[in-house]
Short mmCIF file of C-alpha atoms and ligand atoms in Angstrom, two decimals:
data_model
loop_
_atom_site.label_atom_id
_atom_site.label_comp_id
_atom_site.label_asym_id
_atom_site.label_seq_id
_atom_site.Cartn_x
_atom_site.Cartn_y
_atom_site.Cartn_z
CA UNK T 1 -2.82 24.07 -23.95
CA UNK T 2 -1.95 26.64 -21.86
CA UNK T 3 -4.60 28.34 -19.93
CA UNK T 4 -5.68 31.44 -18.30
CA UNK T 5 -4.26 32.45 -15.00
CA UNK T 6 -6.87 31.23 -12.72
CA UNK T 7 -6.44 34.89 -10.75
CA UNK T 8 -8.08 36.78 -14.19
CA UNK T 9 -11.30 34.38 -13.60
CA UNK T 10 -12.15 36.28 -10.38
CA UNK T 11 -13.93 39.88 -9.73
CA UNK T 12 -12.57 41.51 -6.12
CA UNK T 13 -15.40 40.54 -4.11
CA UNK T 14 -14.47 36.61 -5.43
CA UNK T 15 -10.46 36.97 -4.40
CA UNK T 16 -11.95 38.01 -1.03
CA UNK T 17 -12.95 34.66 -0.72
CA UNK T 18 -9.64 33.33 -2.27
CA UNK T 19 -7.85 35.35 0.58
CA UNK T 20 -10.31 33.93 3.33
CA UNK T 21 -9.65 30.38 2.34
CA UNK T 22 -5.50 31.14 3.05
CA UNK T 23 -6.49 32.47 5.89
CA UNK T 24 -7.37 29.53 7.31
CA UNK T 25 -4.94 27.44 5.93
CA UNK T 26 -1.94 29.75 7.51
CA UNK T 27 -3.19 29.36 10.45
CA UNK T 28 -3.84 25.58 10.16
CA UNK T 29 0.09 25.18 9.20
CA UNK T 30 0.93 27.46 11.70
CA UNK T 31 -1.07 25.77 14.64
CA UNK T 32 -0.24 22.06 12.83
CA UNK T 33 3.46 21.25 12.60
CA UNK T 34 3.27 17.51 13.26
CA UNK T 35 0.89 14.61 12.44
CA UNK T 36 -0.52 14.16 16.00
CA UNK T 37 -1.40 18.23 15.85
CA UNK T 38 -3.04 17.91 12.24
CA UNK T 39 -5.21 15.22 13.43
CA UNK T 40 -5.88 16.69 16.55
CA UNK T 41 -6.94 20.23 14.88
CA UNK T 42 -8.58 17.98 11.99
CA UNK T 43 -10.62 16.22 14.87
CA UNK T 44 -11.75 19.34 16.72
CA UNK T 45 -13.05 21.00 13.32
CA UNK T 46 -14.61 17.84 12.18
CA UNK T 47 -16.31 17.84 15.50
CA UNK T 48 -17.75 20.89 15.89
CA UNK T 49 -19.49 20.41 12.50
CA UNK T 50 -21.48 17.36 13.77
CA UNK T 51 -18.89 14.25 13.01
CA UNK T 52 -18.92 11.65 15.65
CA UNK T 53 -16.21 9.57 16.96
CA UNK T 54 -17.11 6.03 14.84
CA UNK T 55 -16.12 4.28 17.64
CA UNK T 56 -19.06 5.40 19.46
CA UNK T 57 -20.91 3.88 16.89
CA UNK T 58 -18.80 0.43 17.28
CA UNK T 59 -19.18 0.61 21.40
CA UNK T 60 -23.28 1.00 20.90
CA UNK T 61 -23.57 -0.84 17.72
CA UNK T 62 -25.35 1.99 16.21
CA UNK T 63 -26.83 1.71 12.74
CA UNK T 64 -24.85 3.87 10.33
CA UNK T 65 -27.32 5.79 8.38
CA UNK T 66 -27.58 8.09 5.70
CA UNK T 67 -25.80 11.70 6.11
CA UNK T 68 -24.55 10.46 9.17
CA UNK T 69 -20.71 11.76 9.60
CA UNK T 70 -18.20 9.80 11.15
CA UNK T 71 -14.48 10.11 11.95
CA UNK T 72 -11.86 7.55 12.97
CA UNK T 73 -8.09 8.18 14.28
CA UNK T 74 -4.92 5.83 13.98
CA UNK T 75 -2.49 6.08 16.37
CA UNK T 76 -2.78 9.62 17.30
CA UNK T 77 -1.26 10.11 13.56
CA UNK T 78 -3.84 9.28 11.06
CA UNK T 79 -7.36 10.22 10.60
CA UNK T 80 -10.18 9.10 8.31
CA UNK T 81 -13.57 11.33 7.95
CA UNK T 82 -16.71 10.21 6.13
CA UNK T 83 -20.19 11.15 5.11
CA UNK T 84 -22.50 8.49 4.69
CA UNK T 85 -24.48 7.91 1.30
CA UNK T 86 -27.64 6.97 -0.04
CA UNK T 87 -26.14 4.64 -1.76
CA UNK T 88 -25.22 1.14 -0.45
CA UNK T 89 -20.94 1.27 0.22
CA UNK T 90 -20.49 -1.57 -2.50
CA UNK T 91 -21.07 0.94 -4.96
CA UNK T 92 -18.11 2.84 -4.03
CA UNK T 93 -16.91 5.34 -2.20
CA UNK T 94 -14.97 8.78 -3.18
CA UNK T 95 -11.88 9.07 -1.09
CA UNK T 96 -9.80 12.38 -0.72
CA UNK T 97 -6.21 11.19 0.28
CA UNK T 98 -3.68 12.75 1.81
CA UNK T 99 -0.68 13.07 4.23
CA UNK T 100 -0.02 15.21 7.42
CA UNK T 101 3.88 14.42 7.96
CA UNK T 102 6.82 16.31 6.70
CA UNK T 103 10.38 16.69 6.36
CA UNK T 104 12.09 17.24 9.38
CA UNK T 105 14.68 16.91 11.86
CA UNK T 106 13.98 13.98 14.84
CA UNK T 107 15.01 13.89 18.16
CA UNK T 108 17.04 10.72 18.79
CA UNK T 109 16.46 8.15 21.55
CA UNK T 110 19.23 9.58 23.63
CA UNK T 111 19.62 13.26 22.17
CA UNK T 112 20.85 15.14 25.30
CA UNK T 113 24.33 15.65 25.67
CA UNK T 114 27.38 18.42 26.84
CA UNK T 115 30.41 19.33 24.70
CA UNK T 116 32.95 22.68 26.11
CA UNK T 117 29.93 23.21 28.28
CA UNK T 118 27.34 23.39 25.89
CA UNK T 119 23.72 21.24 25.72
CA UNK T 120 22.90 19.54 22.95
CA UNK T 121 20.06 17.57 21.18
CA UNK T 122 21.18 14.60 18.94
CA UNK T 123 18.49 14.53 15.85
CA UNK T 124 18.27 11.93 13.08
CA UNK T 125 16.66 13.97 9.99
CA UNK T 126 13.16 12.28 9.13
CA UNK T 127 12.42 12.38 4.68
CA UNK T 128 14.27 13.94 2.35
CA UNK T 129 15.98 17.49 3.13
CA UNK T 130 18.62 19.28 1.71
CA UNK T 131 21.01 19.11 5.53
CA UNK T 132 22.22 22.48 4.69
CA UNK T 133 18.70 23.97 4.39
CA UNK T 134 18.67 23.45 8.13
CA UNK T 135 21.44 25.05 9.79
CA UNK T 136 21.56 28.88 11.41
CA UNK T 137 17.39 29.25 11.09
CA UNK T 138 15.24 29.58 14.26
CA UNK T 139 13.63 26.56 15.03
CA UNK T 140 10.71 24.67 17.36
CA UNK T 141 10.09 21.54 19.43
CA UNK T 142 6.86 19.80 18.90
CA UNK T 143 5.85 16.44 20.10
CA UNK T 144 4.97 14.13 22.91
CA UNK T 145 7.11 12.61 25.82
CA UNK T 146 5.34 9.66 27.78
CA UNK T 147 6.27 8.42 30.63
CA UNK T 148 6.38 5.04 31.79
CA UNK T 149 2.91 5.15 33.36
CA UNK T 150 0.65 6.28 30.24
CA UNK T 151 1.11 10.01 30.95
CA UNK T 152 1.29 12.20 27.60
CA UNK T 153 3.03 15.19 28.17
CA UNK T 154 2.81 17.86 24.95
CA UNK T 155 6.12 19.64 24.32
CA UNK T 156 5.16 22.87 21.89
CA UNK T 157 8.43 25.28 22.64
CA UNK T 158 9.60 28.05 19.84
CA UNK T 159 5.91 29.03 18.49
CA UNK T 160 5.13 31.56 20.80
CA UNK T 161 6.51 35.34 20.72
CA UNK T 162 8.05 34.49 24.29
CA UNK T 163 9.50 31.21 23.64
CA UNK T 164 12.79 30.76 23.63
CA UNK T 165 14.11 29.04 19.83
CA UNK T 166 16.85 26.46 18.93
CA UNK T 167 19.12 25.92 16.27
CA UNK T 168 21.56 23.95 14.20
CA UNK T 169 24.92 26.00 14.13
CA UNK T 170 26.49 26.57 11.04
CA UNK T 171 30.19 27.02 10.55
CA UNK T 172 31.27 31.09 9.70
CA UNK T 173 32.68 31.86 6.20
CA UNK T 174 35.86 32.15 7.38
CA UNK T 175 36.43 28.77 8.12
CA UNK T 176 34.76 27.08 5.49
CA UNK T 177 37.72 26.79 3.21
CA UNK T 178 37.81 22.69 3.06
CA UNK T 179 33.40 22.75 3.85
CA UNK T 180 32.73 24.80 0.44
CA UNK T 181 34.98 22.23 -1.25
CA UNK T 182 32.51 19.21 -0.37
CA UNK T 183 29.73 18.38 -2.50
CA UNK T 184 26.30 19.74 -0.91
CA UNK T 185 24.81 16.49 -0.05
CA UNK T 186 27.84 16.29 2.33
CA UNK T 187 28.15 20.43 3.58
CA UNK T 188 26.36 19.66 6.36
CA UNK T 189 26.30 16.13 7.60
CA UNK T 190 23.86 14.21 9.33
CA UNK T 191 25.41 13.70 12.27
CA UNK T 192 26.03 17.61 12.37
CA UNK T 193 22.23 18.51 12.44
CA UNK T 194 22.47 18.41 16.58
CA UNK T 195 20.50 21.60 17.96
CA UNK T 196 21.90 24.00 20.84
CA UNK T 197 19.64 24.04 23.75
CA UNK T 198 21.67 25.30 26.27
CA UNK T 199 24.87 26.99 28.06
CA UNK T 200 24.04 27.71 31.68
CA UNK T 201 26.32 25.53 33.98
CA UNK T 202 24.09 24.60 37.14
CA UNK T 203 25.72 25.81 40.56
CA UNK T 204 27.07 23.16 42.28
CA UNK T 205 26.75 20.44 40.07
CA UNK T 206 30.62 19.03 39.16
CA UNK T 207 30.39 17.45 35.87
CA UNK T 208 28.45 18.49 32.57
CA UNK T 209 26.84 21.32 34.38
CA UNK T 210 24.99 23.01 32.04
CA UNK T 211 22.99 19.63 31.00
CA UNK T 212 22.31 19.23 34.50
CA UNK T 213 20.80 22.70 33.90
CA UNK T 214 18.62 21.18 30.76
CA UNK T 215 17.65 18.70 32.96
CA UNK T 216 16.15 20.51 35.47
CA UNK T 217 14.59 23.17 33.99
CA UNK T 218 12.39 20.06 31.74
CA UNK T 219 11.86 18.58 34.90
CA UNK T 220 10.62 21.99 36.86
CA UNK T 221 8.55 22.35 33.85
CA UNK T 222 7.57 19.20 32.26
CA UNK T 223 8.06 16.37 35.25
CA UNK T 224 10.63 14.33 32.89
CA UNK T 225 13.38 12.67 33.08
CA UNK T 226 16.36 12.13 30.40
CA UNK T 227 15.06 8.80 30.59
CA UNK T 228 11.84 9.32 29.44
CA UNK T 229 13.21 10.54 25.89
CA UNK T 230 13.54 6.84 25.13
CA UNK T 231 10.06 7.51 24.55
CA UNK T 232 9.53 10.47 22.98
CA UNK T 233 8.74 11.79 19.63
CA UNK T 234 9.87 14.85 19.24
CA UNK T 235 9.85 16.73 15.93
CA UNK T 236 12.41 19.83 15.78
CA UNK T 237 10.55 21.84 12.84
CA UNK T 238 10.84 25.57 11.49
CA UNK T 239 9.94 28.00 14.09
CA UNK T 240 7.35 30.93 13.15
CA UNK T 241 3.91 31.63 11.55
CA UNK T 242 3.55 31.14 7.92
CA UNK T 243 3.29 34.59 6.23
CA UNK T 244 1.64 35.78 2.95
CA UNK T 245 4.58 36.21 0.20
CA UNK T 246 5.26 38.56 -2.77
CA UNK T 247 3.79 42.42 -2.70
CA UNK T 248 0.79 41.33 -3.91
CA UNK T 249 0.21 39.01 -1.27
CA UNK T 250 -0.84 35.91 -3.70
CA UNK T 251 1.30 33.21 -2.66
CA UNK T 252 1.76 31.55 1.07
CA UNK T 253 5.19 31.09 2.99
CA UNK T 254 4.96 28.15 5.58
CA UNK T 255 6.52 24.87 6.95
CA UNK T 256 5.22 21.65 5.69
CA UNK T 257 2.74 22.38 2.84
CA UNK T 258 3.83 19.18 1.73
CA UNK T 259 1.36 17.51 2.34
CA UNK T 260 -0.37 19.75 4.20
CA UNK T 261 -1.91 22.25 1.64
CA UNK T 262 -3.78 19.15 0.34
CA UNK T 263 -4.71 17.88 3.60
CA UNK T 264 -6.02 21.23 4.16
CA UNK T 265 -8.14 21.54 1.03
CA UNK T 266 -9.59 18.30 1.05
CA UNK T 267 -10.54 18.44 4.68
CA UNK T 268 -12.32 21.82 3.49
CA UNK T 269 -14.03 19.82 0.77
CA UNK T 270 -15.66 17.12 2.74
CA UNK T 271 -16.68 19.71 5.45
CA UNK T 272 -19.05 21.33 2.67
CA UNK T 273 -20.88 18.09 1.86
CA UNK T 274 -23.49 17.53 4.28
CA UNK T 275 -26.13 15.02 2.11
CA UNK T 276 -24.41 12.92 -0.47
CA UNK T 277 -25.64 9.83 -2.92
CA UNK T 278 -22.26 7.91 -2.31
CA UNK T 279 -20.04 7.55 0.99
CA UNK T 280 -17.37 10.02 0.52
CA UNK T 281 -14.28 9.85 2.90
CA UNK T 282 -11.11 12.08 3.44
CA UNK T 283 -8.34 10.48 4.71
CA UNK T 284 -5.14 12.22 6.22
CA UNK T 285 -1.98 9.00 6.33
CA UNK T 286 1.37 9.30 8.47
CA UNK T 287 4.72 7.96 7.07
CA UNK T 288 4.63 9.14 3.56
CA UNK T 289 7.79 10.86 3.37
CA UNK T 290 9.43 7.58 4.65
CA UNK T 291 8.04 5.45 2.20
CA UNK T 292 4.20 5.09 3.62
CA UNK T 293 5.79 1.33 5.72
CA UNK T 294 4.55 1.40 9.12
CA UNK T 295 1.19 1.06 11.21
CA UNK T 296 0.16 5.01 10.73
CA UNK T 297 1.16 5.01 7.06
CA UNK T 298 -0.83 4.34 4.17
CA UNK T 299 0.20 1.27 3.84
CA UNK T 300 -1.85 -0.15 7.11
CA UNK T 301 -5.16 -2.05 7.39
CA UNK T 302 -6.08 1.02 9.13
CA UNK T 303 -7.73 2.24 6.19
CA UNK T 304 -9.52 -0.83 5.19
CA UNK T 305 -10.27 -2.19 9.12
CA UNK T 306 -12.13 1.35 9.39
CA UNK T 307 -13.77 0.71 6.21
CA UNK T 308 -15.40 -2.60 7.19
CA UNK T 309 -16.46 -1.20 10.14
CA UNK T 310 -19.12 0.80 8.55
CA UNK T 311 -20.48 -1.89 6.42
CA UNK T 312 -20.60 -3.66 9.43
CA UNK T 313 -22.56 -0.74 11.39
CA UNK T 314 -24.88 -0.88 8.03
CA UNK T 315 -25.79 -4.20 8.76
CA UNK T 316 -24.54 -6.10 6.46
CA UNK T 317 -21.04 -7.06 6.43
CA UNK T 318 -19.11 -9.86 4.07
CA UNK T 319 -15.74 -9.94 2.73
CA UNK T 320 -17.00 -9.57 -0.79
CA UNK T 321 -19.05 -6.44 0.31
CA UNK T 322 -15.53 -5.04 1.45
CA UNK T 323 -14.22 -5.75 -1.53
CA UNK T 324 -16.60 -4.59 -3.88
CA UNK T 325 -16.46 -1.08 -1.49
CA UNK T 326 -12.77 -0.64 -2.04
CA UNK T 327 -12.87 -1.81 -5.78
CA UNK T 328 -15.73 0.41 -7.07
CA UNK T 329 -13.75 3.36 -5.22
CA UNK T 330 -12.50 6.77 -6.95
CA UNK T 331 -9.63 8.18 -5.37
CA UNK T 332 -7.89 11.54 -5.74
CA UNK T 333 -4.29 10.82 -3.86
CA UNK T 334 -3.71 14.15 -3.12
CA UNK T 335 0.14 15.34 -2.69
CA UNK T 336 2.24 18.21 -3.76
CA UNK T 337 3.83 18.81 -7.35
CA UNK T 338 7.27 20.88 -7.95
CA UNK T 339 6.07 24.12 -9.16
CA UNK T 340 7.45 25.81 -12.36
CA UNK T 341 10.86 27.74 -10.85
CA UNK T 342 12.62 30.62 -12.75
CA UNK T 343 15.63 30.16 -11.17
CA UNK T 344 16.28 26.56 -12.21
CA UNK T 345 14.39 26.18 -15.87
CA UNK T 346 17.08 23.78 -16.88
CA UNK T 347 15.09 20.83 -14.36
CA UNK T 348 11.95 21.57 -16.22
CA UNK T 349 10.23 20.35 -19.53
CA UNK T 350 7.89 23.35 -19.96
CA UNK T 351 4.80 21.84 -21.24
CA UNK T 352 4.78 19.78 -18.58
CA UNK T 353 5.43 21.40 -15.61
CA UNK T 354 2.93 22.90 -12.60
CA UNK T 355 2.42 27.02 -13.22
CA UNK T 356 1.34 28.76 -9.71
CA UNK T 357 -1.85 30.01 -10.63
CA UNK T 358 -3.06 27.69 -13.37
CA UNK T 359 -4.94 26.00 -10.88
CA UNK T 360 -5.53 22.16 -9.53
CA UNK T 361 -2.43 20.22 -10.71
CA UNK T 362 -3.00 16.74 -12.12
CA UNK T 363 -0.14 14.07 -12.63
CA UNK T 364 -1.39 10.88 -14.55
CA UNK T 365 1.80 9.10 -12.82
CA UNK T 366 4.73 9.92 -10.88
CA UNK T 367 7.82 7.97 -10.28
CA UNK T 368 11.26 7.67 -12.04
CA UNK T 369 13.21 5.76 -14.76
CA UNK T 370 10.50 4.97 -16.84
CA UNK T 371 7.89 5.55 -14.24
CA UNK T 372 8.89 2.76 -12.18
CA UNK T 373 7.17 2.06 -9.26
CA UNK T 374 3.81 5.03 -10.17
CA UNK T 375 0.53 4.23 -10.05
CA UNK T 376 -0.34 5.54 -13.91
CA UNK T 377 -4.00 6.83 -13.87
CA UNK T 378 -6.54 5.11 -16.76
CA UNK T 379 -7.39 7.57 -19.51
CA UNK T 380 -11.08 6.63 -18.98
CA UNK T 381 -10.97 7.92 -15.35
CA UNK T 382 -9.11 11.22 -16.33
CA UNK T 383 -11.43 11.89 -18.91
CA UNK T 384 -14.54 11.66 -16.33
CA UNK T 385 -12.85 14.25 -14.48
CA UNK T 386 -11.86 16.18 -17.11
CA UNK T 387 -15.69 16.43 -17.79
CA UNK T 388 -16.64 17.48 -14.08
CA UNK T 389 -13.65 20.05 -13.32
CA UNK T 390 -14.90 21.40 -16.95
CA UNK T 391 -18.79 21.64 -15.85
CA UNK T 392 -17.66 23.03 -12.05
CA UNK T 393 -15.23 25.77 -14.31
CA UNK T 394 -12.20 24.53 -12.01
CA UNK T 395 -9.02 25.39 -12.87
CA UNK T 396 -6.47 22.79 -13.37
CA UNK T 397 -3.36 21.47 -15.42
CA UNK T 398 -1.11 18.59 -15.58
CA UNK T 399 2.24 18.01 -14.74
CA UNK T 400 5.60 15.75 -14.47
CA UNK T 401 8.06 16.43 -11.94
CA UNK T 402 10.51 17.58 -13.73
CA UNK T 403 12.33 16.11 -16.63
CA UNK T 404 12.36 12.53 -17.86
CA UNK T 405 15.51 11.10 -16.01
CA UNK T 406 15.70 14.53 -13.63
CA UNK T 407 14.43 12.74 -10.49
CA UNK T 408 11.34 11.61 -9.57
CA UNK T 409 9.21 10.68 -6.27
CA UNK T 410 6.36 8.93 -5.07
CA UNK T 411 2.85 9.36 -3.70
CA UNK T 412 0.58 6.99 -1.67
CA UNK T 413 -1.71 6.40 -5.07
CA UNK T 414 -0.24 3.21 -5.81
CA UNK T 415 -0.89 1.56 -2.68
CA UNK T 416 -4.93 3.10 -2.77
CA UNK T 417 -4.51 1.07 -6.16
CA UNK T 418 -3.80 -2.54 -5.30
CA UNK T 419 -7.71 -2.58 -4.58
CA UNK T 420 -7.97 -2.53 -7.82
CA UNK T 421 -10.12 0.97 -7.68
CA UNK T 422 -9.49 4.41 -10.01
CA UNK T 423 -6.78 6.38 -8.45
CA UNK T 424 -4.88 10.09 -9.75
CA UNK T 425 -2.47 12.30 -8.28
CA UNK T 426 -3.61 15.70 -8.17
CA UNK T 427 -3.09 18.01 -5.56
CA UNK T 428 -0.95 21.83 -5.46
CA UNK T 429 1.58 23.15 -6.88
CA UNK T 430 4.86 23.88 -4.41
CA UNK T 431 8.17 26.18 -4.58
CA UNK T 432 11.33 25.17 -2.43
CA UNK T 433 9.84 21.73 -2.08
CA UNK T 434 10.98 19.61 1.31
CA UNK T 435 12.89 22.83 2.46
CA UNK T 436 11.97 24.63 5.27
CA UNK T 437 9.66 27.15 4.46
CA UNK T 438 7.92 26.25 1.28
CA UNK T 439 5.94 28.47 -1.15
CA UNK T 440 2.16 27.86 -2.75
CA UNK T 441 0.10 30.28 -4.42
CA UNK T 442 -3.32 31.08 -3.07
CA UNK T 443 -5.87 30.79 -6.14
CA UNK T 444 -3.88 27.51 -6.44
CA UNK T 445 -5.07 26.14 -2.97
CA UNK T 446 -8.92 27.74 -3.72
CA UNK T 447 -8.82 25.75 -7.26
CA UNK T 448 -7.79 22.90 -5.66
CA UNK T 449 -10.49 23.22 -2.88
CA UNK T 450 -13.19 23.80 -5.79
CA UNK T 451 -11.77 20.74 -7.55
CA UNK T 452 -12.14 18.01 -4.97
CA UNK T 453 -15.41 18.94 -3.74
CA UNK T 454 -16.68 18.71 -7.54
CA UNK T 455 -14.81 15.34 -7.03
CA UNK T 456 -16.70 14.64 -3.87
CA UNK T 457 -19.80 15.57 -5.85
CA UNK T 458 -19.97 14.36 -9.09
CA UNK T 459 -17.66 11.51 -9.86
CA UNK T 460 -19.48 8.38 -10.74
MN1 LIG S 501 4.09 14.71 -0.39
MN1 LIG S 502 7.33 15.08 0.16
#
């Protein structure tokens, strides 16, 4: 069953549009480092193609009508776009779904501090990262401060050719002798992932000097106080542009692919559809690589609050009606899959892995010991979109992670799934998965953006 590299299906003048596509994306993970900058970005783009805040539609208790496009945001953190249908809502919607946060290091509550007169920022790492992975690189400050009276103030320091950048030390070679001895969940520990921000004592100033410094150079700059980090979210992430990798320039090198390559694509794929027979919806979910708990996660009555909203604004609203929506729904949960690596074959069973460039990757269920805890896809479903990826010539393939007893993770399917509506993981293929600069092949990201809007098109 293994197929052609999706790269031989394509004449130059095609892989020009392959390239274009990554084009776009690099500069959407470039520009989008945290969830309130995806939705933000996701917003603007959404906008300038004609999609209207829904709760404009709420405040005027406008009808919602056929080909109308709507979009509705969570929290600053969460977004939800959709195209209205023909077809009344009960019939079911097709929902693209995926998530905008990553693996990271947070700022804590009370980060700043001095030690032998340096300035440092106390972090508490947010997913799963390897700690080591994040030591001696350059990295960036993203996120929001806001101060007691309702003032946002955007911090975005380390992006820009001028910025200064920040860093987790790491300790030299030559002292290592006892670190290299330690198993590598415990090289670099937690509570050793604080970043160096500063070492300029502040003339005149007696005691911790050079965080006096800190202190007013972010209040010269940003009006804040250390106070106002109590609330803060601030999101230290990998400084720098993502770049094109390999000689031949098919694969992309950028921070936070997980989830954002699939965000990305199925963003692009519900911007293409303009009339549809059913509702289709993207939505873009906070919180997943914390276990999708919380009000901007998955796991909210965001999702479903939005969605009787619109049956409302049709005129027609009932619990049942809501019900029948969600139930008659076809999801893709989009999300990431480990990607085939050379270097470690021995974490692999081969037919079953995700190849960069054989296309769209499918995964029937996720999860680990004995798929515990996956949402595990019907066979009737997969076959329907066997049929359409078929008719649209899509590339795609299916895929474990990893071996039986390896590992194992989880996706936001299963919670799309408790209303009792068809839901697969698919999504892209990923190198160096959760680390800081993570690696996805371009034909990969243009199959997948074929495949859902075939989805968005044709399932029934
Ligand atoms: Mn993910
Ligand atoms: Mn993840």
């Amino acid at each position: 069953m293994n197929k052609e590299n999706a790269w031989l299906k394509y004449n130059d003048e095609e892989k020009q549009k392959i390239f274009e596509l990554s084009e776009g994306y690099k500069k959407f993970i470039s520009e989008c480092k945290t969830e309130r900058e995806c939705v933000d970005e996701v917003v603007r783009q959404a906008k300038e193609l004609g999609y209207t805040d829904l709760n404009d539609y709420i405040a005027q208790n406008k009808e919602l009508k056929a080909g109308d496009k709507v979009y509705a945001t969570n929290m600053n953190k969460a977004v939800a776009l959709f195209v209205i249908g023909e077809e009344p809502l009960e019939k079911g919607m097709r929902i693209l779904g995926a998530h905008i946060d990553s693996p990271r290091l947070d700022l804590k509550q009370n980060p700043l501090y001095e030690d032998t007169e340096m300035a440092l920022l106390d972090t508490h790492y947010y997913g799963g990262i390897k700690k080591y992975q994040w030591v001696a690189i350059p990295l960036a400050l993203h996120g929001v401060v806001v101060k007691k009276d309702g003032t946002i103030v955007n911090i975005n320091v380390g992006e820009d050719d001028n910025d200064p950048v920040f860093g987790v030390s790491d300790l030299l070679i030559h002292l290592s002798a006892d670190q290299m001895q330690r198993k590598a969940s415990e090289v670099v520990r937690g509570e050793a992932l604080d970043i160096l921000v500063g070492s300029m004592p502040l003339k005149g100033e007696e005691k911790d000097a050079v965080k006096a410094n800190i202190l007013k150079i972010l209040k010269d700059k940003y009006d804040i106080e250390e106070e106002d980090f109590i609330s803060a979210e601030i999101e230290v992430v990998p400084a720098g542009k993502a770049r094109d990798y390999g000689f031949d320039r098919s694969m992309v090198m950028g921070y936070g692919q997980d989830d954002r390559v699939c965000a990305y694509t199925s963003m692009k794929a519900i911007f293409d559809v303009d009339k549809t027979d059913k509702t289709v919806c993207c939505v873009l979910v906070d919180k997943e690589e914390i276990g999708s708990a919380g009000a901007s996660s998955m796991h909210s009555m965001f999702f479903e609050n939005t969605v009787a909203e619109i049956i409302a604004l049709q005129g027609n609203y009932s619990d049942l009606i809501l019900r029948r929506t969600l139930q008659n729904s076809f999801m893709l949960s989009s999300d990431v899959n480990a990607a085939y690596d050379p270097n470690y074959p021995e974490v692999m069973e081969k037919k079953n892995s995700a190849y960069f460039g054989k296309g769209m990757v499918f995964s029937k269920y996720t999860g680990a010991r004995g798929k515990s805890n996956s949402n595990d896809a019907n066979a009737e479903y997969i076959a329907k979109l066997r049929k359409i990826l078929d008719d649209n010539n899509v590339t795609y393939q299916t895929a474990e992670l990893g071996k039986v007893d390896q590992g194992g993770g989880g996706t936001i399917a299963y919670i799309m799934a408790n209303y009792n509506m068809e839901v697969i993981d698919s999504g892209v293929a990923v190198l160096n998965m959760h680390a800081p600069w993570e690696i996805t092949s371009k034909v990969d990201i243009y199959e997948t953006t074929r495949g859902y809007k075939a989805f968005l098109e044709n399932i029934n």
